[in-house]
């Protein structure tokens, strides 16, 4: 008998909860961008090991494995769902195929026959292929069909990854055919007249991740099928748009969105295209989307870095236009995260600064920014740059309502002195609501030579940063934390 068997069941439950990627999830951005990270893989392996240790441990750990299954063969997974519907009811997160190295749709004939029977039971069909002759090909249309099949079989899913990318590696004829494989038909099961209305809803669905994958092709998403699915998620709280340009090319469908976004509390735009253009179309698209979310409380943006050689330094983000786009949520927004990575703010947009716009968000309590969003020390004086001894970049920006502040340093770490100046201001009674400051020192993984001497220098520098922050906030109630973060 394993020594773990002697532990109380509630302790075993807590152990499995810590290992489960659904119960102990990373941030939404990490969920979208990292996929099967080493930590996730090791946690899943640990749960598998617990299941094979003893019957007692298997009874506890098995349900956690089903919370967020790794699906590498859709046919085998459908077979498992039909064989163990009691365990399938525990599925909470359906990942997309984006991070699978060798995805397979349906490898065995018996699995294909089972999927066909289940699809007929759910009134589903494969467009242009009623006999399922192409169901083993694994192209985009077939994958979309299996996505619809799985989400229809698992009504308790809470996090759903929707991959809307088209396979652009084919010739024109096949690509044109693939255009029919989109959200306009994927969730037609929800509208079938023979279904009970209760079965057309996903009341447990809280987070939907839409992967557009089409920023380079400059295509936007159709709304018909998207709205059908979002409307079925009656308790939707978080909407993530990954590599989606927006919806402006479908103005005749925009009226469909408002009912499905009424309950959204968090909106995440990852690799969203905000290139400067004379028409300001992308900022207008963002503003229209914000306007459709009347209950929005948290907004996260990570813009797409420029791949244009003429914008090699990435100076293409407008702070003023971005903040103006968020004004429809000024009375409800409590959390704002802007992760610029290697994108820098346009020099001309630093004058006169973002302070007036920030003051228009009276409920804002959480703010996470990269230093180039507010720091003027990297600018020449003629563009409004500050001297090294002028350390008010941050205090000029923050509203007095701030309780949690996150700063990401990665442009020569010039904003550290501004953070220390904030500590001195807090000691004088400014920013009375501030409780915690988190500072991430970003280092690119390729900039780290693999030698002990360099690691010691980095450790000393990080420790010096920690000591500076500790001294700055010493004597205040604010908790200040500094950590190193490696980026790719």
Coordinates of N, CA and C in Angstrom, one line a residue, residues 41-201:
X41 N 2.8 19.5 -18.5 CA 3.1 18.1 -18.8 C 3.5 17.3 -17.6
X42 N 4.4 17.9 -16.7 CA 4.8 17.2 -15.5 C 3.6 17.0 -14.5
X43 N 2.7 18.0 -14.4 CA 1.6 17.8 -13.6 C 0.6 16.8 -14.0
X44 N 0.4 16.7 -15.4 CA -0.4 15.7 -15.9 C 0.2 14.3 -15.7
X45 N 1.5 14.2 -15.8 CA 2.2 12.9 -15.6 C 2.1 12.5 -14.2
X46 N 2.1 13.5 -13.2 CA 2.0 13.1 -11.8 C 0.6 12.6 -11.5
X47 N -0.4 13.2 -12.1 CA -1.8 12.7 -12.0 C -2.0 11.3 -12.5
X48 N -1.3 11.0 -13.7 CA -1.4 9.7 -14.2 C -0.7 8.7 -13.3
X49 N 0.4 9.1 -12.7 CA 1.1 8.2 -11.8 C 0.3 7.9 -10.6
X50 N -0.4 8.9 -10.1 CA -1.3 8.7 -8.9 C -2.4 7.7 -9.2
X51 N -2.9 7.7 -10.5 CA -4.0 6.8 -10.9 C -3.5 5.4 -10.9
X52 N -2.2 5.2 -11.2 CA -1.7 3.8 -11.3 C -1.1 3.3 -10.0
X53 N -1.2 4.1 -8.9 CA -0.6 3.7 -7.6 C -1.5 2.8 -6.8
X54 N -2.8 3.1 -6.7 CA -3.7 2.3 -6.0 C -5.1 2.7 -6.4
X55 N -6.1 1.8 -6.0 CA -7.5 2.1 -6.3 C -8.0 3.3 -5.6
X56 N -7.5 3.5 -4.4 CA -8.0 4.7 -3.6 C -7.5 6.0 -4.3
X57 N -6.2 6.0 -4.7 CA -5.7 7.2 -5.3 C -6.3 7.4 -6.7
X58 N -6.6 6.3 -7.4 CA -7.2 6.5 -8.7 C -8.6 7.1 -8.6
X59 N -9.4 6.7 -7.6 CA -10.7 7.2 -7.5 C -10.7 8.7 -7.3
X60 N -9.6 9.3 -6.7 CA -9.5 10.7 -6.5 C -8.9 11.4 -7.7
X61 N -7.8 10.9 -8.2 CA -7.0 11.6 -9.3 C -7.7 11.5 -10.6
X62 N -8.4 10.4 -10.9 CA -9.0 10.2 -12.2 C -9.9 11.3 -12.7
X63 N -10.7 11.8 -11.8 CA -11.6 12.9 -12.2 C -10.8 14.2 -12.5
X64 N -9.7 14.4 -11.9 CA -8.9 15.6 -12.2 C -8.2 15.5 -13.6
X65 N -7.9 14.2 -14.0 CA -7.3 14.1 -15.3 C -8.4 14.4 -16.4
X66 N -9.6 14.2 -16.1 CA -10.7 14.6 -17.0 C -11.0 16.0 -17.0
X67 N -10.6 16.8 -16.0 CA -10.9 18.2 -16.0 C -10.3 18.9 -17.2
X68 N -9.1 18.6 -17.6 CA -8.4 19.2 -18.7 C -7.7 18.1 -19.5
X69 N -8.4 17.3 -20.3 CA -7.8 16.2 -21.0 C -6.9 16.7 -22.2
X70 N -5.8 15.9 -22.4 CA -5.0 16.2 -23.6 C -5.5 15.3 -24.7
X71 N -6.1 15.9 -25.7 CA -6.7 15.2 -26.8 C -5.8 15.1 -28.0
X72 N -5.3 13.9 -28.3 CA -4.4 13.8 -29.4 C -5.0 12.9 -30.6
X73 N -6.1 12.3 -30.3 CA -6.9 11.6 -31.3 C -8.4 11.8 -31.0
X74 N -9.1 12.6 -31.8 CA -10.5 12.9 -31.5 C -11.3 11.6 -31.4
X75 N -11.1 10.7 -32.3 CA -11.9 9.5 -32.4 C -11.7 8.7 -31.1
X76 N -10.5 8.5 -30.6 CA -10.3 7.8 -29.3 C -11.0 8.5 -28.2
X77 N -10.9 9.8 -28.2 CA -11.5 10.6 -27.1 C -13.0 10.4 -27.1
X78 N -13.6 10.5 -28.2 CA -15.1 10.3 -28.3 C -15.4 8.9 -27.8
X79 N -14.6 7.9 -28.1 CA -14.9 6.6 -27.6 C -14.8 6.5 -26.1
X80 N -13.8 7.2 -25.5 CA -13.7 7.3 -24.1 C -14.9 8.0 -23.4
X81 N -15.3 9.1 -24.1 CA -16.5 9.8 -23.5 C -17.7 8.9 -23.5
X82 N -17.9 8.2 -24.6 CA -19.1 7.3 -24.7 C -19.0 6.1 -23.7
X83 N -17.8 5.7 -23.5 CA -17.6 4.5 -22.6 C -17.7 4.9 -21.1
X84 N -17.3 6.1 -20.8 CA -17.3 6.6 -19.4 C -18.0 7.9 -19.3
X85 N -19.3 8.0 -19.5 CA -20.0 9.3 -19.4 C -19.9 9.9 -18.0
X86 N -19.7 9.0 -17.0 CA -19.6 9.6 -15.6 C -18.3 10.4 -15.4
X87 N -17.2 9.9 -16.1 CA -16.0 10.7 -16.0 C -16.0 11.9 -16.9
X88 N -16.7 11.7 -18.1 CA -16.7 12.8 -19.1 C -17.4 14.0 -18.5
X89 N -18.3 13.8 -17.6 CA -19.0 14.9 -17.0 C -18.1 15.9 -16.2
X90 N -16.9 15.4 -15.9 CA -15.9 16.2 -15.1 C -15.1 17.1 -16.0
X91 N -15.2 17.0 -17.3 CA -14.4 17.8 -18.3 C -14.8 19.2 -18.2
X92 N -13.8 20.1 -17.9 CA -14.0 21.5 -17.7 C -13.3 22.3 -18.8
X93 N -12.2 21.8 -19.4 CA -11.4 22.6 -20.3 C -11.2 21.8 -21.6
X94 N -11.6 22.3 -22.7 CA -11.3 21.7 -24.0 C -10.3 22.5 -24.8
X95 N -9.0 22.0 -24.9 CA -8.0 22.7 -25.6 C -8.2 22.6 -27.1
X96 N -7.5 23.5 -27.8 CA -7.5 23.5 -29.2 C -6.4 22.6 -29.8
X97 N -6.3 22.5 -31.1 CA -5.2 21.7 -31.7 C -3.9 22.5 -31.9
X98 N -3.9 23.7 -31.6 CA -2.8 24.6 -31.9 C -1.5 24.1 -31.4
X99 N -1.5 23.5 -30.2 CA -0.3 23.1 -29.5 C 0.1 21.7 -29.6
X100 N -0.7 20.9 -30.4 CA -0.4 19.5 -30.6 C 0.5 19.3 -31.7
X101 N 1.6 18.6 -31.4 CA 2.6 18.3 -32.5 C 2.2 17.4 -33.6
X102 N 1.4 16.4 -33.2 CA 1.0 15.4 -34.2 C -0.5 15.1 -34.0
X103 N -1.4 16.1 -34.2 CA -2.8 15.9 -34.0 C -3.4 14.9 -35.0
X104 N -4.3 14.1 -34.5 CA -5.0 13.1 -35.3 C -6.5 13.2 -35.1
X105 N -7.3 13.2 -36.2 CA -8.7 13.4 -36.0 C -9.4 12.1 -35.7
X106 N -9.2 11.1 -36.6 CA -9.9 9.8 -36.4 C -9.1 8.8 -37.1
X107 N -8.4 7.9 -36.3 CA -7.4 7.0 -36.9 C -8.0 5.7 -37.3
X108 N -8.9 5.2 -36.4 CA -9.4 3.8 -36.6 C -10.8 3.8 -37.1
X109 N -11.2 2.8 -38.0 CA -12.5 2.7 -38.6 C -13.6 2.6 -37.6
X110 N -13.4 1.8 -36.5 CA -14.4 1.7 -35.5 C -14.7 3.0 -34.8
X111 N -13.7 3.8 -34.6 CA -13.9 5.1 -34.0 C -14.7 6.0 -34.9
X112 N -14.4 5.9 -36.2 CA -15.1 6.7 -37.2 C -16.6 6.3 -37.2
X113 N -16.8 5.1 -37.2 CA -18.2 4.6 -37.2 C -19.0 5.1 -35.9
X114 N -18.3 5.1 -34.8 CA -18.9 5.5 -33.6 C -19.2 7.0 -33.7
X115 N -18.2 7.8 -34.2 CA -18.4 9.3 -34.3 C -19.6 9.6 -35.2
X116 N -19.7 8.8 -36.3 CA -20.8 9.0 -37.2 C -22.2 8.8 -36.5
X117 N -22.3 7.7 -35.7 CA -23.5 7.4 -35.0 C -23.8 8.5 -34.0
X118 N -22.8 9.0 -33.3 CA -23.0 10.0 -32.3 C -23.5 11.3 -33.0
X119 N -22.8 11.6 -34.1 CA -23.2 12.8 -34.8 C -24.6 12.8 -35.3
X120 N -25.1 11.7 -35.8 CA -26.5 11.6 -36.2 C -27.4 11.8 -35.1
X121 N -27.0 11.3 -33.9 CA -27.8 11.4 -32.7 C -27.9 12.9 -32.3
X122 N -26.9 13.7 -32.6 CA -26.9 15.1 -32.2 C -27.3 16.0 -33.4
X123 N -27.8 15.4 -34.5 CA -28.2 16.2 -35.6 C -27.0 16.9 -36.2
X124 N -25.8 16.4 -36.2 CA -24.6 17.0 -36.8 C -24.3 16.3 -38.1
X125 N -23.7 17.1 -39.0 CA -23.2 16.5 -40.2 C -21.9 17.2 -40.7
X126 N -21.2 16.5 -41.5 CA -19.9 17.1 -42.0 C -20.3 17.7 -43.4
X127 N -20.2 19.0 -43.5 CA -20.5 19.7 -44.8 C -19.8 19.1 -46.0
X128 N -20.5 18.9 -47.1 CA -19.9 18.4 -48.3 C -19.5 17.0 -48.2
X129 N -19.8 16.3 -47.1 CA -19.3 14.9 -46.9 C -20.3 14.2 -46.0
X130 N -21.5 13.9 -46.4 CA -22.5 13.3 -45.6 C -22.1 11.9 -45.2
X131 N -21.3 11.2 -46.0 CA -20.9 9.8 -45.7 C -19.6 9.7 -44.9
X132 N -19.0 10.9 -44.5 CA -17.8 10.9 -43.7 C -16.6 10.3 -44.3
X133 N -16.6 10.4 -45.6 CA -15.4 9.8 -46.4 C -14.1 10.5 -46.1
X134 N -14.2 11.8 -45.8 CA -13.0 12.5 -45.5 C -12.7 12.8 -44.0
X135 N -13.4 12.1 -43.2 CA -13.3 12.3 -41.7 C -11.9 12.0 -41.2
X136 N -11.1 11.2 -41.9 CA -9.8 10.9 -41.4 C -8.7 11.8 -41.9
X137 N -9.1 12.8 -42.8 CA -8.1 13.6 -43.4 C -7.4 14.6 -42.4
X138 N -8.2 15.1 -41.5 CA -7.6 16.0 -40.5 C -7.5 17.4 -41.0
X139 N -8.3 17.8 -42.0 CA -8.2 19.2 -42.4 C -9.0 20.1 -41.5
X140 N -9.1 21.4 -41.8 CA -9.7 22.3 -40.9 C -11.2 22.0 -40.8
X141 N -11.9 21.7 -41.9 CA -13.3 21.5 -41.8 C -13.7 20.3 -40.9
X142 N -12.9 19.2 -41.1 CA -13.1 18.0 -40.2 C -12.9 18.3 -38.8
X143 N -11.8 19.0 -38.5 CA -11.5 19.4 -37.2 C -12.6 20.2 -36.5
X144 N -13.1 21.2 -37.3 CA -14.2 22.0 -36.8 C -15.4 21.1 -36.4
X145 N -15.7 20.1 -37.3 CA -16.8 19.2 -37.0 C -16.6 18.5 -35.7
X146 N -15.4 18.0 -35.4 CA -15.1 17.3 -34.2 C -15.2 18.2 -33.0
X147 N -14.8 19.4 -33.2 CA -14.9 20.4 -32.1 C -16.4 20.6 -31.7
X148 N -17.2 20.7 -32.7 CA -18.7 20.8 -32.4 C -19.2 19.6 -31.7
X149 N -18.7 18.4 -32.2 CA -19.1 17.2 -31.6 C -18.8 17.1 -30.1
X150 N -17.5 17.4 -29.8 CA -17.1 17.3 -28.4 C -17.8 18.3 -27.5
X151 N -17.9 19.5 -27.9 CA -18.6 20.5 -27.0 C -20.1 20.1 -26.8
X152 N -20.7 19.5 -27.8 CA -22.0 19.0 -27.6 C -22.2 17.9 -26.7
X153 N -21.1 17.1 -26.6 CA -21.1 15.9 -25.7 C -20.7 16.2 -24.2
X154 N -20.1 17.4 -24.1 CA -19.6 17.8 -22.7 C -20.2 19.1 -22.3
X155 N -21.4 19.0 -21.7 CA -22.1 20.2 -21.4 C -21.6 21.0 -20.2
X156 N -20.7 20.4 -19.4 CA -20.2 21.1 -18.3 C -18.8 21.8 -18.5
X157 N -18.4 21.9 -19.8 CA -17.2 22.6 -20.1 C -17.2 24.0 -19.6
X158 N -16.1 24.5 -19.0 CA -16.1 25.9 -18.5 C -15.1 26.8 -19.4
X159 N -14.1 26.2 -19.9 CA -13.1 26.9 -20.8 C -13.1 26.2 -22.1
X160 N -13.3 26.9 -23.2 CA -13.4 26.3 -24.5 C -12.6 27.1 -25.5
X161 N -11.7 26.4 -26.2 CA -10.8 26.9 -27.1 C -11.3 26.7 -28.5
X162 N -11.6 27.8 -29.2 CA -12.2 27.7 -30.6 C -11.1 28.1 -31.6
X163 N -10.7 27.2 -32.4 CA -9.7 27.4 -33.4 C -10.4 27.7 -34.7
X164 N -10.3 29.0 -35.2 CA -11.0 29.4 -36.4 C -10.1 29.6 -37.6
X165 N -8.8 29.2 -37.4 CA -7.8 29.4 -38.5 C -8.2 28.6 -39.7
X166 N -7.9 29.2 -40.9 CA -8.0 28.4 -42.1 C -6.6 27.9 -42.5
X167 N -6.7 26.7 -43.2 CA -5.4 26.1 -43.6 C -5.0 26.8 -44.9
X168 N -4.0 27.7 -44.9 CA -3.7 28.5 -46.0 C -2.5 27.9 -46.8
X169 N -2.2 26.6 -46.5 CA -1.1 26.0 -47.2 C -1.6 25.3 -48.4
X170 N -2.9 25.3 -48.7 CA -3.4 24.5 -49.9 C -3.4 25.4 -51.1
X171 N -3.7 24.8 -52.2 CA -3.9 25.6 -53.4 C -5.2 26.4 -53.3
X172 N -5.5 27.2 -54.3 CA -6.6 28.1 -54.2 C -8.0 27.4 -54.1
X173 N -8.1 26.3 -54.9 CA -9.4 25.6 -54.9 C -9.7 25.0 -53.5
X174 N -8.7 24.3 -52.9 CA -8.9 23.8 -51.6 C -9.1 24.9 -50.5
X175 N -8.4 26.0 -50.7 CA -8.5 27.1 -49.7 C -9.9 27.6 -49.8
X176 N -10.4 27.8 -51.0 CA -11.8 28.4 -51.2 C -12.8 27.4 -50.6
X177 N -12.6 26.1 -50.7 CA -13.5 25.2 -50.1 C -13.4 25.3 -48.6
X178 N -12.2 25.5 -48.1 CA -12.1 25.6 -46.6 C -12.8 26.8 -46.0
X179 N -13.1 27.8 -46.9 CA -13.8 29.0 -46.3 C -15.2 28.6 -45.8
X180 N -15.7 27.5 -46.3 CA -17.0 27.1 -45.8 C -17.0 26.5 -44.4
X181 N -15.8 26.1 -44.0 CA -15.6 25.5 -42.7 C -15.3 26.5 -41.7
X182 N -16.3 27.2 -41.3 CA -16.1 28.3 -40.3 C -17.3 28.3 -39.3
X183 N -17.3 29.3 -38.4 CA -18.2 29.3 -37.3 C -19.7 29.5 -37.8
X184 N -19.9 29.8 -39.1 CA -21.3 30.0 -39.5 C -22.1 28.7 -39.4
X185 N -21.4 27.5 -39.5 CA -22.1 26.3 -39.4 C -21.7 25.4 -38.2
X186 N -20.6 25.8 -37.6 CA -20.1 24.9 -36.6 C -21.1 24.6 -35.5
X187 N -21.8 25.5 -35.0 CA -22.7 25.3 -33.9 C -24.2 25.3 -34.3
X188 N -24.4 24.8 -35.5 CA -25.8 24.7 -35.9 C -26.6 23.7 -35.0
X189 N -26.0 22.8 -34.3 CA -26.7 21.9 -33.4 C -27.5 22.7 -32.4
X190 N -27.0 23.9 -32.0 CA -27.7 24.7 -31.0 C -29.0 25.2 -31.4
X191 N -29.2 25.3 -32.7 CA -30.5 25.8 -33.3 C -31.4 24.8 -33.8
X192 N -31.1 23.5 -33.6 CA -31.9 22.5 -34.2 C -33.3 22.4 -33.6
X193 N -34.3 22.4 -34.4 CA -35.7 22.5 -33.9 C -36.1 21.3 -33.0
X194 N -35.5 20.1 -33.2 CA -35.9 19.0 -32.5 C -35.3 18.9 -31.1
X195 N -34.4 19.8 -30.7 CA -33.7 19.7 -29.5 C -34.5 20.5 -28.4
X196 N -34.4 20.0 -27.2 CA -35.0 20.7 -26.0 C -34.2 22.0 -25.8
X197 N -34.9 23.1 -25.6 CA -34.2 24.4 -25.4 C -33.1 24.3 -24.4
X198 N -33.3 23.5 -23.3 CA -32.2 23.5 -22.2 C -31.0 22.8 -22.8
X199 N -31.1 21.9 -23.7 CA -29.9 21.2 -24.3 C -29.1 22.1 -25.2
X200 N -29.7 23.3 -25.6 CA -29.0 24.2 -26.5 C -28.2 25.2 -25.8
X201 N -28.0 25.0 -24.5 CA -27.3 26.1 -23.7 C -26.0 25.5 -23.0

